[in-house]
PDB file of C-alpha atoms in Angstrom:
ATOM      1  CA  MET A   1     -25.593 -44.923 -23.087  1.00  0.00           C
ATOM      2  CA  ARG A   2     -26.842 -47.651 -20.778  1.00  0.00           C
ATOM      3  CA  THR A   3     -23.343 -48.045 -19.342  1.00  0.00           C
ATOM      4  CA  SER A   4     -23.180 -44.301 -18.605  1.00  0.00           C
ATOM      5  CA  ASN A   5     -26.555 -44.440 -16.862  1.00  0.00           C
ATOM      6  CA  HIS A   6     -25.433 -47.368 -14.757  1.00  0.00           C
ATOM      7  CA  LEU A   7     -22.259 -45.476 -13.850  1.00  0.00           C
ATOM      8  CA  ILE A   8     -24.186 -42.349 -12.866  1.00  0.00           C
ATOM      9  CA  GLY A   9     -26.629 -44.433 -10.842  1.00  0.00           C
ATOM     10  CA  ALA A  10     -23.776 -46.191  -9.038  1.00  0.00           C
ATOM     11  CA  LEU A  11     -22.066 -42.869  -8.315  1.00  0.00           C
ATOM     12  CA  ASN A  12     -25.265 -41.425  -6.885  1.00  0.00           C
ATOM     13  CA  PHE A  13     -25.639 -44.443  -4.633  1.00  0.00           C
ATOM     14  CA  LEU A  14     -22.035 -43.919  -3.481  1.00  0.00           C
ATOM     15  CA  THR A  15     -22.827 -40.258  -2.807  1.00  0.00           C
ATOM     16  CA  PHE A  16     -25.825 -41.353  -0.746  1.00  0.00           C
ATOM     17  CA  LEU A  17     -23.536 -43.570   1.330  1.00  0.00           C
ATOM     18  CA  LEU A  18     -21.050 -40.710   1.781  1.00  0.00           C
ATOM     19  CA  SER A  19     -23.783 -38.586   3.335  1.00  0.00           C
ATOM     20  CA  ILE A  20     -24.051 -41.053   6.216  1.00  0.00           C
ATOM     21  CA  PRO A  21     -20.692 -40.120   7.880  1.00  0.00           C
ATOM     22  CA  ILE A  22     -21.539 -36.409   7.601  1.00  0.00           C
ATOM     23  CA  LEU A  23     -24.991 -36.915   9.098  1.00  0.00           C
ATOM     24  CA  GLY A  24     -23.506 -39.225  11.730  1.00  0.00           C
ATOM     25  CA  GLY A  25     -20.943 -36.572  12.669  1.00  0.00           C
ATOM     26  CA  GLY A  26     -23.721 -34.020  13.115  1.00  0.00           C
ATOM     27  CA  ILE A  27     -25.742 -36.406  15.264  1.00  0.00           C
ATOM     28  CA  TRP A  28     -22.647 -37.205  17.349  1.00  0.00           C
ATOM     29  CA  LEU A  29     -22.032 -33.481  17.911  1.00  0.00           C
ATOM     30  CA  SER A  30     -25.705 -33.111  18.801  1.00  0.00           C
ATOM     31  CA  SER A  31     -25.436 -35.833  21.443  1.00  0.00           C
ATOM     32  CA  ARG A  32     -22.360 -34.141  22.911  1.00  0.00           C
ATOM     33  CA  SER A  33     -24.072 -30.761  22.852  1.00  0.00           C
ATOM     34  CA  ASN A  34     -26.728 -32.110  25.197  1.00  0.00           C
ATOM     35  CA  ASN A  35     -24.449 -33.546  27.875  1.00  0.00           C
ATOM     36  CA  THR A  36     -20.773 -32.761  27.204  1.00  0.00           C
ATOM     37  CA  ASP A  37     -19.836 -29.765  25.045  1.00  0.00           C
ATOM     38  CA  CYS A  38     -23.149 -27.996  25.738  1.00  0.00           C
ATOM     39  CA  LEU A  39     -23.025 -25.957  22.512  1.00  0.00           C
ATOM     40  CA  GLN A  40     -26.284 -26.557  20.686  1.00  0.00           C
ATOM     41  CA  PHE A  41     -25.837 -24.736  17.383  1.00  0.00           C
ATOM     42  CA  LEU A  42     -22.675 -26.125  15.784  1.00  0.00           C
ATOM     43  CA  GLN A  43     -24.144 -29.492  14.799  1.00  0.00           C
ATOM     44  CA  TRP A  44     -27.058 -28.222  12.700  1.00  0.00           C
ATOM     45  CA  PRO A  45     -25.086 -27.185   9.598  1.00  0.00           C
ATOM     46  CA  LEU A  46     -23.630 -30.706   9.386  1.00  0.00           C
ATOM     47  CA  ILE A  47     -27.016 -32.364   9.821  1.00  0.00           C
ATOM     48  CA  ILE A  48     -28.561 -30.139   7.124  1.00  0.00           C
ATOM     49  CA  ILE A  49     -25.680 -30.831   4.711  1.00  0.00           C
ATOM     50  CA  GLY A  50     -25.918 -34.586   5.325  1.00  0.00           C
ATOM     51  CA  ILE A  51     -29.679 -34.684   4.728  1.00  0.00           C
ATOM     52  CA  SER A  52     -29.315 -32.495   1.619  1.00  0.00           C
ATOM     53  CA  ILE A  53     -26.725 -34.857   0.120  1.00  0.00           C
ATOM     54  CA  MET A  54     -29.042 -37.806   0.795  1.00  0.00           C
ATOM     55  CA  VAL A  55     -32.015 -36.158  -0.925  1.00  0.00           C
ATOM     56  CA  ILE A  56     -30.010 -34.903  -3.918  1.00  0.00           C
ATOM     57  CA  SER A  57     -28.356 -38.305  -4.340  1.00  0.00           C
ATOM     58  CA  LEU A  58     -31.761 -39.982  -4.512  1.00  0.00           C
ATOM     59  CA  ALA A  59     -32.854 -37.429  -7.103  1.00  0.00           C
ATOM     60  CA  GLY A  60     -29.742 -38.119  -9.164  1.00  0.00           C
ATOM     61  CA  PHE A  61     -30.233 -41.864  -8.820  1.00  0.00           C
ATOM     62  CA  ALA A  62     -33.819 -41.565 -10.059  1.00  0.00           C
ATOM     63  CA  GLY A  63     -32.678 -39.323 -12.895  1.00  0.00           C
ATOM     64  CA  ALA A  64     -30.095 -41.884 -14.005  1.00  0.00           C
ATOM     65  CA  CYS A  65     -32.523 -44.806 -13.802  1.00  0.00           C
ATOM     66  CA  TYR A  66     -35.333 -43.064 -15.720  1.00  0.00           C
ATOM     67  CA  ARG A  67     -33.121 -40.865 -17.925  1.00  0.00           C
ATOM     68  CA  ASN A  68     -34.777 -37.774 -16.515  1.00  0.00           C
ATOM     69  CA  THR A  69     -32.688 -34.831 -17.717  1.00  0.00           C
ATOM     70  CA  PHE A  70     -34.236 -32.393 -15.239  1.00  0.00           C
ATOM     71  CA  LEU A  71     -33.346 -34.566 -12.230  1.00  0.00           C
ATOM     72  CA  MET A  72     -29.802 -35.051 -13.510  1.00  0.00           C
ATOM     73  CA  ARG A  73     -29.315 -31.311 -13.960  1.00  0.00           C
ATOM     74  CA  LEU A  74     -30.809 -30.703 -10.535  1.00  0.00           C
ATOM     75  CA  TYR A  75     -28.386 -33.240  -9.058  1.00  0.00           C
ATOM     76  CA  LEU A  76     -25.320 -31.681 -10.704  1.00  0.00           C
ATOM     77  CA  VAL A  77     -26.206 -28.099  -9.793  1.00  0.00           C
ATOM     78  CA  ALA A  78     -27.324 -28.890  -6.239  1.00  0.00           C
ATOM     79  CA  MET A  79     -24.352 -31.150  -5.540  1.00  0.00           C
ATOM     80  CA  PHE A  80     -21.962 -28.443  -6.742  1.00  0.00           C
ATOM     81  CA  ILE A  81     -23.563 -25.995  -4.283  1.00  0.00           C
ATOM     82  CA  ILE A  82     -23.466 -28.548  -1.447  1.00  0.00           C
ATOM     83  CA  ILE A  83     -19.781 -29.318  -2.052  1.00  0.00           C
ATOM     84  CA  ALA A  84     -19.018 -25.581  -2.010  1.00  0.00           C
ATOM     85  CA  VAL A  85     -20.969 -25.171   1.240  1.00  0.00           C
ATOM     86  CA  LEU A  86     -19.195 -28.178   2.783  1.00  0.00           C
ATOM     87  CA  ILE A  87     -15.781 -26.750   1.857  1.00  0.00           C
ATOM     88  CA  GLY A  88     -16.775 -23.408   3.376  1.00  0.00           C
ATOM     89  CA  PHE A  89     -18.022 -25.121   6.526  1.00  0.00           C
ATOM     90  CA  ILE A  90     -14.772 -27.081   6.919  1.00  0.00           C
ATOM     91  CA  ILE A  91     -12.732 -23.887   6.546  1.00  0.00           C
ATOM     92  CA  PHE A  92     -14.992 -22.114   9.040  1.00  0.00           C
ATOM     93  CA  ALA A  93     -14.657 -24.955  11.561  1.00  0.00           C
ATOM     94  CA  TYR A  94     -10.857 -24.832  11.396  1.00  0.00           C
ATOM     95  CA  VAL A  95     -10.746 -21.036  11.633  1.00  0.00           C
ATOM     96  CA  VAL A  96     -12.982 -20.778  14.719  1.00  0.00           C
ATOM     97  CA  THR A  97     -11.166 -23.636  16.504  1.00  0.00           C
ATOM     98  CA  ASP A  98      -7.664 -22.645  15.438  1.00  0.00           C
ATOM     99  CA  LYS A  99      -6.381 -21.156  18.684  1.00  0.00           C
ATOM    100  CA  GLY A 100      -6.266 -22.457  22.217  1.00  0.00           C
ATOM    101  CA  SER A 101      -5.026 -25.433  24.196  1.00  0.00           C
ATOM    102  CA  GLY A 102      -4.454 -26.473  27.778  1.00  0.00           C
ATOM    103  CA  ARG A 103      -1.359 -25.481  29.749  1.00  0.00           C
ATOM    104  CA  LYS A 104       0.871 -28.014  31.445  1.00  0.00           C
ATOM    105  CA  VAL A 105       1.089 -27.744  35.220  1.00  0.00           C
ATOM    106  CA  MET A 106       4.094 -28.832  37.297  1.00  0.00           C
ATOM    107  CA  ASN A 107       3.546 -32.129  39.132  1.00  0.00           C
ATOM    108  CA  ARG A 108       0.124 -32.585  37.518  1.00  0.00           C
ATOM    109  CA  VAL A 109      -1.032 -34.885  34.729  1.00  0.00           C
ATOM    110  CA  TYR A 110      -4.085 -32.812  33.900  1.00  0.00           C
ATOM    111  CA  LEU A 111      -3.912 -29.452  32.138  1.00  0.00           C
ATOM    112  CA  ASP A 112      -5.210 -26.059  33.228  1.00  0.00           C
ATOM    113  CA  TYR A 113      -7.231 -23.901  30.847  1.00  0.00           C
ATOM    114  CA  TYR A 114      -7.219 -20.116  30.451  1.00  0.00           C
ATOM    115  CA  LEU A 115      -9.717 -18.087  28.455  1.00  0.00           C
ATOM    116  CA  GLN A 116      -7.059 -15.666  27.209  1.00  0.00           C
ATOM    117  CA  ASP A 117      -5.529 -18.539  25.227  1.00  0.00           C
ATOM    118  CA  TYR A 118      -8.619 -18.534  22.994  1.00  0.00           C
ATOM    119  CA  SER A 119      -9.895 -15.875  20.634  1.00  0.00           C
ATOM    120  CA  GLY A 120     -12.204 -15.322  17.705  1.00  0.00           C
ATOM    121  CA  TRP A 121     -15.895 -15.756  16.983  1.00  0.00           C
ATOM    122  CA  LEU A 122     -16.405 -18.940  19.010  1.00  0.00           C
ATOM    123  CA  GLU A 123     -14.669 -17.552  22.097  1.00  0.00           C
ATOM    124  CA  GLU A 124     -16.747 -14.377  21.969  1.00  0.00           C
ATOM    125  CA  ARG A 125     -19.951 -16.368  21.645  1.00  0.00           C
ATOM    126  CA  VAL A 126     -19.156 -18.759  24.501  1.00  0.00           C
ATOM    127  CA  ALA A 127     -17.825 -16.022  26.799  1.00  0.00           C
ATOM    128  CA  SER A 128     -20.845 -13.743  26.345  1.00  0.00           C
ATOM    129  CA  ASP A 129     -22.899 -13.490  29.539  1.00  0.00           C
ATOM    130  CA  SER A 130     -26.201 -14.144  27.767  1.00  0.00           C
ATOM    131  CA  TYR A 131     -25.000 -17.367  26.190  1.00  0.00           C
ATOM    132  CA  TRP A 132     -22.788 -18.611  29.006  1.00  0.00           C
ATOM    133  CA  GLY A 133     -25.741 -18.846  31.386  1.00  0.00           C
ATOM    134  CA  LYS A 134     -27.255 -21.598  29.212  1.00  0.00           C
ATOM    135  CA  ILE A 135     -23.935 -23.395  28.763  1.00  0.00           C
ATOM    136  CA  SER A 136     -23.041 -23.358  32.476  1.00  0.00           C
ATOM    137  CA  SER A 137     -26.495 -24.711  33.353  1.00  0.00           C
ATOM    138  CA  CYS A 138     -25.970 -27.512  30.825  1.00  0.00           C
ATOM    139  CA  VAL A 139     -22.564 -28.365  32.320  1.00  0.00           C
ATOM    140  CA  ARG A 140     -24.034 -28.372  35.827  1.00  0.00           C
ATOM    141  CA  ASP A 141     -26.992 -30.544  34.824  1.00  0.00           C
ATOM    142  CA  SER A 142     -24.702 -33.044  33.083  1.00  0.00           C
ATOM    143  CA  ASN A 143     -23.253 -33.993  36.513  1.00  0.00           C
ATOM    144  CA  THR A 144     -19.774 -33.979  34.997  1.00  0.00           C
ATOM    145  CA  CYS A 145     -18.217 -32.824  38.267  1.00  0.00           C
ATOM    146  CA  ARG A 146     -20.173 -35.240  40.445  1.00  0.00           C
ATOM    147  CA  LYS A 147     -18.975 -38.140  38.303  1.00  0.00           C
ATOM    148  CA  MET A 148     -15.346 -37.283  39.139  1.00  0.00           C
ATOM    149  CA  ALA A 149     -15.595 -38.877  42.606  1.00  0.00           C
ATOM    150  CA  ARG A 150     -13.530 -42.030  43.048  1.00  0.00           C
ATOM    151  CA  ASN A 151     -13.163 -44.440  45.943  1.00  0.00           C
ATOM    152  CA  TYR A 152     -10.633 -47.207  46.395  1.00  0.00           C
ATOM    153  CA  ASN A 153     -11.768 -49.901  48.824  1.00  0.00           C
ATOM    154  CA  GLY A 154     -14.141 -47.378  50.332  1.00  0.00           C
ATOM    155  CA  VAL A 155     -11.406 -44.760  50.763  1.00  0.00           C
ATOM    156  CA  PRO A 156     -11.575 -41.508  48.744  1.00  0.00           C
ATOM    157  CA  GLU A 157      -8.599 -40.910  46.489  1.00  0.00           C
ATOM    158  CA  SER A 158      -5.756 -38.872  47.921  1.00  0.00           C
ATOM    159  CA  ALA A 159      -4.394 -35.602  46.545  1.00  0.00           C
ATOM    160  CA  ASP A 160      -1.427 -37.379  44.929  1.00  0.00           C
ATOM    161  CA  MET A 161      -3.753 -39.806  43.193  1.00  0.00           C
ATOM    162  CA  PHE A 162      -5.946 -36.946  41.959  1.00  0.00           C
ATOM    163  CA  TYR A 163      -2.948 -35.026  40.629  1.00  0.00           C
ATOM    164  CA  ARG A 164      -2.037 -38.049  38.498  1.00  0.00           C
ATOM    165  CA  ARG A 165      -5.456 -38.177  36.849  1.00  0.00           C
ATOM    166  CA  SER A 166      -6.029 -37.174  33.255  1.00  0.00           C
ATOM    167  CA  LEU A 167      -9.068 -34.898  33.473  1.00  0.00           C
ATOM    168  CA  THR A 168     -11.206 -33.706  30.595  1.00  0.00           C
ATOM    169  CA  SER A 169     -10.993 -30.017  29.808  1.00  0.00           C
ATOM    170  CA  ILE A 170     -14.424 -29.381  31.342  1.00  0.00           C
ATOM    171  CA  GLN A 171     -13.551 -31.314  34.505  1.00  0.00           C
ATOM    172  CA  SER A 172     -10.326 -29.351  34.885  1.00  0.00           C
ATOM    173  CA  GLY A 173     -11.834 -25.962  34.082  1.00  0.00           C
ATOM    174  CA  CYS A 174     -15.223 -26.211  35.812  1.00  0.00           C
ATOM    175  CA  CYS A 175     -14.886 -28.699  38.682  1.00  0.00           C
ATOM    176  CA  LYS A 176     -11.774 -27.462  40.482  1.00  0.00           C
ATOM    177  CA  PRO A 177     -10.035 -24.120  41.024  1.00  0.00           C
ATOM    178  CA  PRO A 178      -7.057 -23.194  38.821  1.00  0.00           C
ATOM    179  CA  THR A 179      -3.830 -24.658  40.170  1.00  0.00           C
ATOM    180  CA  ASP A 180      -2.126 -21.262  40.476  1.00  0.00           C
ATOM    181  CA  CYS A 181      -4.744 -20.204  43.059  1.00  0.00           C
ATOM    182  CA  GLY A 182      -3.023 -22.404  45.655  1.00  0.00           C
ATOM    183  CA  TYR A 183      -6.122 -24.128  47.007  1.00  0.00           C
ATOM    184  CA  ILE A 184      -5.579 -27.270  49.100  1.00  0.00           C
ATOM    185  CA  TYR A 185      -7.209 -30.487  47.923  1.00  0.00           C
ATOM    186  CA  GLN A 186      -9.871 -32.076  50.144  1.00  0.00           C
ATOM    187  CA  ASN A 187     -11.644 -34.148  47.531  1.00  0.00           C
ATOM    188  CA  GLU A 188     -12.363 -33.843  43.826  1.00  0.00           C
ATOM    189  CA  THR A 189     -14.751 -30.896  44.224  1.00  0.00           C
ATOM    190  CA  MET A 190     -13.834 -29.586  47.682  1.00  0.00           C
ATOM    191  CA  TRP A 191     -10.802 -27.296  47.987  1.00  0.00           C
ATOM    192  CA  ASN A 192      -9.745 -25.078  50.902  1.00  0.00           C
ATOM    193  CA  LEU A 193      -7.796 -21.845  50.809  1.00  0.00           C
ATOM    194  CA  GLY A 194      -4.061 -22.231  51.257  1.00  0.00           C
ATOM    195  CA  ASN A 195      -1.867 -20.233  53.623  1.00  0.00           C
ATOM    196  CA  GLY A 196       0.170 -18.540  50.913  1.00  0.00           C
ATOM    197  CA  LEU A 197      -0.594 -15.529  48.755  1.00  0.00           C
ATOM    198  CA  MET A 198      -3.450 -15.985  46.308  1.00  0.00           C
ATOM    199  CA  SER A 199      -2.753 -15.587  42.624  1.00  0.00           C
ATOM    200  CA  ALA A 200      -3.976 -12.546  40.719  1.00  0.00           C
ATOM    201  CA  ASN A 201      -6.081 -14.897  38.617  1.00  0.00           C
ATOM    202  CA  PRO A 202      -9.669 -13.562  38.950  1.00  0.00           C
ATOM    203  CA  ASP A 203     -10.993 -17.144  38.971  1.00  0.00           C
ATOM    204  CA  CYS A 204      -9.467 -17.626  42.424  1.00  0.00           C
ATOM    205  CA  THR A 205     -12.214 -15.548  44.025  1.00  0.00           C
ATOM    206  CA  LYS A 206     -14.945 -17.147  41.900  1.00  0.00           C
ATOM    207  CA  TRP A 207     -14.357 -20.673  43.179  1.00  0.00           C
ATOM    208  CA  SER A 208     -16.952 -22.031  45.631  1.00  0.00           C
ATOM    209  CA  ASN A 209     -17.254 -25.335  47.452  1.00  0.00           C
ATOM    210  CA  ASP A 210     -20.997 -25.092  46.915  1.00  0.00           C
ATOM    211  CA  GLN A 211     -21.613 -28.063  44.620  1.00  0.00           C
ATOM    212  CA  GLN A 212     -24.086 -25.979  42.601  1.00  0.00           C
ATOM    213  CA  GLN A 213     -21.496 -23.259  42.032  1.00  0.00           C
ATOM    214  CA  LEU A 214     -17.948 -24.705  41.961  1.00  0.00           C
ATOM    215  CA  CYS A 215     -16.183 -22.863  39.112  1.00  0.00           C
ATOM    216  CA  TYR A 216     -19.110 -22.628  36.697  1.00  0.00           C
ATOM    217  CA  VAL A 217     -18.726 -18.832  36.501  1.00  0.00           C
ATOM    218  CA  CYS A 218     -14.952 -19.032  36.046  1.00  0.00           C
ATOM    219  CA  ASP A 219     -13.161 -18.125  32.836  1.00  0.00           C
ATOM    220  CA  SER A 220     -11.348 -21.452  33.170  1.00  0.00           C
ATOM    221  CA  CYS A 221     -14.698 -23.217  32.775  1.00  0.00           C
ATOM    222  CA  LYS A 222     -15.398 -21.280  29.580  1.00  0.00           C
ATOM    223  CA  ALA A 223     -11.939 -22.219  28.330  1.00  0.00           C
ATOM    224  CA  GLY A 224     -12.590 -25.858  29.211  1.00  0.00           C
ATOM    225  CA  VAL A 225     -15.787 -25.865  27.159  1.00  0.00           C
ATOM    226  CA  LEU A 226     -13.955 -24.255  24.237  1.00  0.00           C
ATOM    227  CA  ALA A 227     -11.208 -26.889  24.432  1.00  0.00           C
ATOM    228  CA  SER A 228     -13.818 -29.677  24.442  1.00  0.00           C
ATOM    229  CA  VAL A 229     -15.608 -28.180  21.424  1.00  0.00           C
ATOM    230  CA  ARG A 230     -12.303 -27.747  19.611  1.00  0.00           C
ATOM    231  CA  LYS A 231     -11.434 -31.397  20.134  1.00  0.00           C
ATOM    232  CA  SER A 232     -14.863 -32.600  18.977  1.00  0.00           C
ATOM    233  CA  TRP A 233     -14.874 -30.395  15.903  1.00  0.00           C
ATOM    234  CA  ARG A 234     -11.376 -31.434  14.855  1.00  0.00           C
ATOM    235  CA  LYS A 235     -12.424 -35.087  14.958  1.00  0.00           C
ATOM    236  CA  VAL A 236     -15.486 -34.431  12.807  1.00  0.00           C
ATOM    237  CA  SER A 237     -13.531 -32.179  10.422  1.00  0.00           C
ATOM    238  CA  VAL A 238     -11.130 -34.995   9.559  1.00  0.00           C
ATOM    239  CA  ILE A 239     -14.074 -37.146   8.460  1.00  0.00           C
ATOM    240  CA  ASN A 240     -15.592 -34.218   6.560  1.00  0.00           C
ATOM    241  CA  ILE A 241     -12.364 -33.572   4.647  1.00  0.00           C
ATOM    242  CA  VAL A 242     -12.108 -37.213   3.543  1.00  0.00           C
ATOM    243  CA  VAL A 243     -15.776 -37.269   2.496  1.00  0.00           C
ATOM    244  CA  MET A 244     -15.408 -33.935   0.680  1.00  0.00           C
ATOM    245  CA  ILE A 245     -12.447 -35.182  -1.380  1.00  0.00           C
ATOM    246  CA  ILE A 246     -14.366 -38.316  -2.389  1.00  0.00           C
ATOM    247  CA  LEU A 247     -17.450 -36.212  -3.211  1.00  0.00           C
ATOM    248  CA  VAL A 248     -15.413 -33.997  -5.541  1.00  0.00           C
ATOM    249  CA  ILE A 249     -13.986 -37.029  -7.356  1.00  0.00           C
ATOM    250  CA  VAL A 250     -17.436 -38.629  -7.646  1.00  0.00           C
ATOM    251  CA  TYR A 251     -18.921 -35.349  -8.890  1.00  0.00           C
ATOM    252  CA  ILE A 252     -16.297 -35.005 -11.635  1.00  0.00           C
ATOM    253  CA  ILE A 253     -16.897 -38.580 -12.816  1.00  0.00           C
ATOM    254  CA  ALA A 254     -20.685 -38.112 -12.705  1.00  0.00           C
ATOM    255  CA  TYR A 255     -20.432 -34.884 -14.690  1.00  0.00           C
ATOM    256  CA  ALA A 256     -18.240 -36.574 -17.330  1.00  0.00           C
ATOM    257  CA  ALA A 257     -20.726 -39.439 -17.607  1.00  0.00           C
ATOM    258  CA  TYR A 258     -23.594 -36.980 -17.936  1.00  0.00           C
ATOM    259  CA  ARG A 259     -21.753 -35.112 -20.706  1.00  0.00           C
ATOM    260  CA  ASN A 260     -21.199 -38.413 -22.459  1.00  0.00           C
ATOM    261  CA  ASN A 261     -24.940 -39.084 -22.337  1.00  0.00           C
ATOM    262  CA  ARG A 262     -25.594 -35.662 -23.839  1.00  0.00           C
ATOM    263  CA  LYS A 263     -23.207 -36.405 -26.692  1.00  0.00           C
ATOM    264  CA  MET A 264     -24.987 -39.686 -27.392  1.00  0.00           C
ATOM    265  CA  ASP A 265     -28.351 -37.925 -27.357  1.00  0.00           C
ATOM    266  CA  ASN A 266     -26.994 -35.571 -30.032  1.00  0.00           C
ATOM    267  CA  ASP A 267     -25.735 -38.536 -32.111  1.00  0.00           C
ATOM    268  CA  GLU A 268     -22.106 -37.679 -31.391  1.00  0.00           C
ATOM    269  CA  PRO A 269     -19.654 -40.589 -31.319  1.00  0.00           C
ATOM    270  CA  TYR A 270     -17.994 -40.746 -27.911  1.00  0.00           C
ATOM    271  CA  GLY A 271     -14.734 -38.762 -27.962  1.00  0.00           C
ATOM    272  CA  GLU A 272     -15.679 -36.668 -31.032  1.00  0.00           C
ATOM    273  CA  ALA A 273     -15.336 -32.942 -30.516  1.00  0.00           C
ATOM    274  CA  ARG A 274     -18.444 -30.843 -31.072  1.00  0.00           C
ATOM    275  CA  MET A 275     -16.677 -28.482 -33.482  1.00  0.00           C
ATOM    276  CA  THR A 276     -16.125 -31.337 -35.938  1.00  0.00           C
ATOM    277  CA  LYS A 277     -19.883 -31.566 -36.560  1.00  0.00           C
ATOM    278  CA  SER A 278     -21.349 -29.776 -39.545  1.00  0.00           C
ATOM    279  CA  GLN A 279     -23.856 -28.068 -37.267  1.00  0.00           C
ATOM    280  CA  PRO A 280     -22.458 -28.010 -33.743  1.00  0.00           C
ATOM    281  CA  SER A 281     -25.090 -27.943 -31.037  1.00  0.00           C
ATOM    282  CA  HIS A 282     -25.220 -25.267 -28.378  1.00  0.00           C
ATOM    283  CA  PHE A 283     -23.437 -25.785 -25.096  1.00  0.00           C
ATOM    284  CA  HIS A 284     -25.509 -27.584 -22.515  1.00  0.00           C
ATOM    285  CA  LEU A 285     -24.816 -28.561 -18.924  1.00  0.00           C
TER     286      LEU A 285
END
């Protein structure tokens, strides 16, 4: 019985440690939501799940140390619910970030981004006028476009040098006009109209050299934000999947150890089936 309690206590401590990557992923998304991705609602489910795992693990650890049946039952039931919620959250994250990617552009290293390449709940939320106003203000205040400026020996970079840069999705979508608009490069955030025919892309008429406007109202900017969120969420989801698999294994072992304790409390030799007893006890968790 003491060995089972030690095992359950050790497993709860391991579960507590596993909550740290989940909570860390939520905090990382929160930091990006303030100055990069600018979406300030996606990180909270992860933070809540991480804190919940921490609290429940401590309850299970206390239950194992003091042989408190109520705390152990609370741990098993609550952890089952948390694992189910985490699985649902992982599935949700993959579904809402399933579609969309940048398009390659001839003679350019960076990609261009188009809103029509994205769809689903996340795209509708980001593209909505009421929500986009907050996101575009966040992107503008982050000075992402201003930070694009580069000088070499006091000389601004040329168009050829800029075309060879690997831009982030937000830099490409919000800080310059779409390539198919045919604008002529002056510097990173200054582009003049070309002499040829302008593309039918509606973003072509939305571009402005006003440093407070640029392409913040463009669909390409919305697509750039979506691409950035997709990349961030996919990174966090990989960690969540690994943690979830370990949590399931730990939960199964903890449940088996708890059942073993229950058998010992009922004076059942370990491994003996309940139906072999003269008066089998009722089923308990």
